[in-house]
Amino acid sequence: MTAFGPTTSRRDLPQVGGGILGPRNALETPAHNKNPRFLRVPHALEHDPQHSLTALMKYRMKNASPQRQEQARLEVENAEDDLVQQTEVAITLRKTLLDNPEPLKNLNELVKAQLVFHSTAAEALQGIQGDIEELTVAAEGKYRKSRDH
């Protein structure tokens, strides 16, 4: 057991439609969830948008069945486990990056090369654009003359 819960992997648990936030789309929504009475939330939630999602989840969980509460608890524990694992990976990658300057040097060289390439390409396109504009004006003049006769 970790500080955040059991070491159960997310893959060990049955997958649930949309997780703690509910079904992924309207087609998966159970009929009782479409009932307007079920969708009502406390008036206070409408006035506090910063915390409304958290408050809504707490409100729904208070009224949820014990089975759904247990399911939500397991989902939260799995999410916490994933967060801890991803944080550890990020810390390791950052430490590796800071310990060895070579990847940053390589990235800097790539950025410089890309800057030179795109600057050269922009200059070439500007030159070509002028030529194309001249050809366009000449072609339009020739086309209008042919239409007038």
XYZ file of C-alpha atoms in Angstrom:
149
model
C 0.000 0.000 0.000
C 1.385 3.406 -0.978
C 0.753 6.723 0.711
C -2.021 7.278 -1.795
C -3.737 3.915 -1.632
C -3.295 0.289 -2.679
C -0.801 -0.624 -5.357
C -3.566 -1.918 -7.590
C -2.969 -1.038 -11.204
C -5.707 0.654 -13.205
C -5.589 -2.307 -15.600
C -6.526 -4.659 -12.731
C -9.897 -2.959 -12.258
C -12.921 -3.156 -14.532
C -13.207 -0.175 -16.861
C -16.174 2.079 -16.282
C -17.855 4.184 -18.994
C -16.733 7.694 -18.253
C -15.021 7.339 -14.912
C -15.860 9.580 -11.992
C -17.143 12.371 -14.237
C -19.811 10.137 -15.714
C -20.592 8.779 -19.179
C -18.512 9.973 -22.127
C -21.471 11.007 -24.265
C -25.226 11.317 -24.226
C -25.735 7.855 -25.713
C -24.092 6.292 -22.655
C -26.156 8.332 -20.186
C -28.514 6.119 -18.181
C -32.186 7.088 -18.424
C -32.409 8.132 -14.755
C -29.574 10.646 -15.304
C -31.680 12.446 -17.919
C -34.289 13.237 -15.282
C -34.183 17.029 -14.605
C -34.537 16.378 -10.853
C -31.297 14.335 -10.930
C -29.479 17.106 -12.804
C -30.390 19.835 -10.301
C -27.505 21.119 -8.232
C -27.465 23.265 -5.118
C -27.953 26.977 -5.780
C -24.528 27.789 -4.277
C -22.779 25.905 -7.089
C -24.070 28.348 -9.687
C -22.283 31.261 -7.985
C -18.851 29.718 -7.474
C -17.518 28.645 -10.879
C -13.967 28.145 -9.579
C -14.983 25.295 -7.297
C -18.194 24.216 -8.996
C -16.869 20.994 -10.558
C -15.401 19.780 -7.278
C -18.537 20.786 -5.411
C -20.733 19.101 -8.009
C -18.748 15.870 -7.710
C -19.010 15.988 -3.901
C -22.742 16.662 -4.153
C -23.242 13.736 -6.543
C -21.139 11.411 -4.393
C -23.152 12.252 -1.266
C -26.252 11.000 -3.050
C -24.548 8.035 -4.759
C -24.998 4.413 -3.821
C -22.334 2.770 -1.642
C -21.235 0.706 -4.658
C -20.751 3.874 -6.749
C -18.903 5.562 -3.873
C -16.508 2.606 -3.642
C -16.034 2.663 -7.408
C -15.270 6.400 -7.306
C -12.843 5.894 -4.421
C -10.968 3.264 -6.441
C -10.885 5.571 -9.473
C -9.441 8.382 -7.359
C -6.827 6.055 -5.855
C -5.837 4.877 -9.340
C -5.614 8.459 -10.557
C -3.433 9.328 -7.556
C -1.176 6.335 -8.279
C -0.871 7.423 -11.910
C -0.071 10.975 -10.821
C 2.664 9.759 -8.472
C 4.185 7.557 -11.192
C 4.064 10.310 -13.816
C 5.553 12.811 -11.363
C 8.422 10.427 -10.612
C 9.070 9.981 -14.344
C 8.995 13.748 -14.901
C 11.417 14.347 -12.026
C 13.783 11.683 -13.369
C 13.663 13.135 -16.886
C 14.238 16.668 -15.613
C 17.173 15.531 -13.478
C 18.671 13.701 -16.466
C 18.254 16.791 -18.619
C 19.865 19.071 -16.048
C 22.735 16.650 -15.334
C 23.814 16.483 -18.980
C 23.958 19.708 -21.038
C 24.365 17.809 -24.331
C 20.615 17.475 -25.138
C 20.132 21.206 -24.560
C 23.116 22.019 -26.781
C 21.679 19.781 -29.493
C 18.272 21.411 -29.156
C 19.860 24.860 -29.410
C 21.720 23.841 -32.592
C 18.505 22.464 -34.080
C 16.654 25.702 -33.315
C 19.458 27.750 -34.912
C 19.413 25.562 -38.034
C 15.622 25.816 -38.272
C 15.813 29.604 -37.911
C 18.363 29.868 -40.742
C 16.322 27.514 -42.935
C 13.060 29.382 -42.425
C 14.693 32.794 -42.889
C 16.219 31.639 -46.186
C 12.899 30.120 -47.249
C 11.067 33.365 -46.417
C 13.518 35.393 -48.516
C 13.157 32.984 -51.450
C 9.366 33.082 -51.214
C 9.364 36.890 -51.164
C 11.389 36.952 -54.382
C 9.170 34.385 -56.060
C 6.027 36.170 -54.893
C 7.128 39.346 -56.703
C 7.698 37.405 -59.924
C 4.337 35.647 -59.603
C 2.602 38.971 -59.025
C 4.160 40.415 -62.220
C 3.087 37.333 -64.195
C -0.426 37.599 -62.746
C -0.778 41.252 -63.798
C 0.487 40.437 -67.315
C -1.842 37.426 -67.617
C -4.844 39.468 -66.433
C -4.073 42.194 -68.986
C -3.769 39.647 -71.790
C -7.000 37.934 -70.690
C -8.946 41.225 -70.613
C -7.685 42.164 -74.089
C -8.848 38.806 -75.454
C -12.299 39.293 -73.865
C -12.682 42.810 -75.304
C -12.295 41.664 -78.921
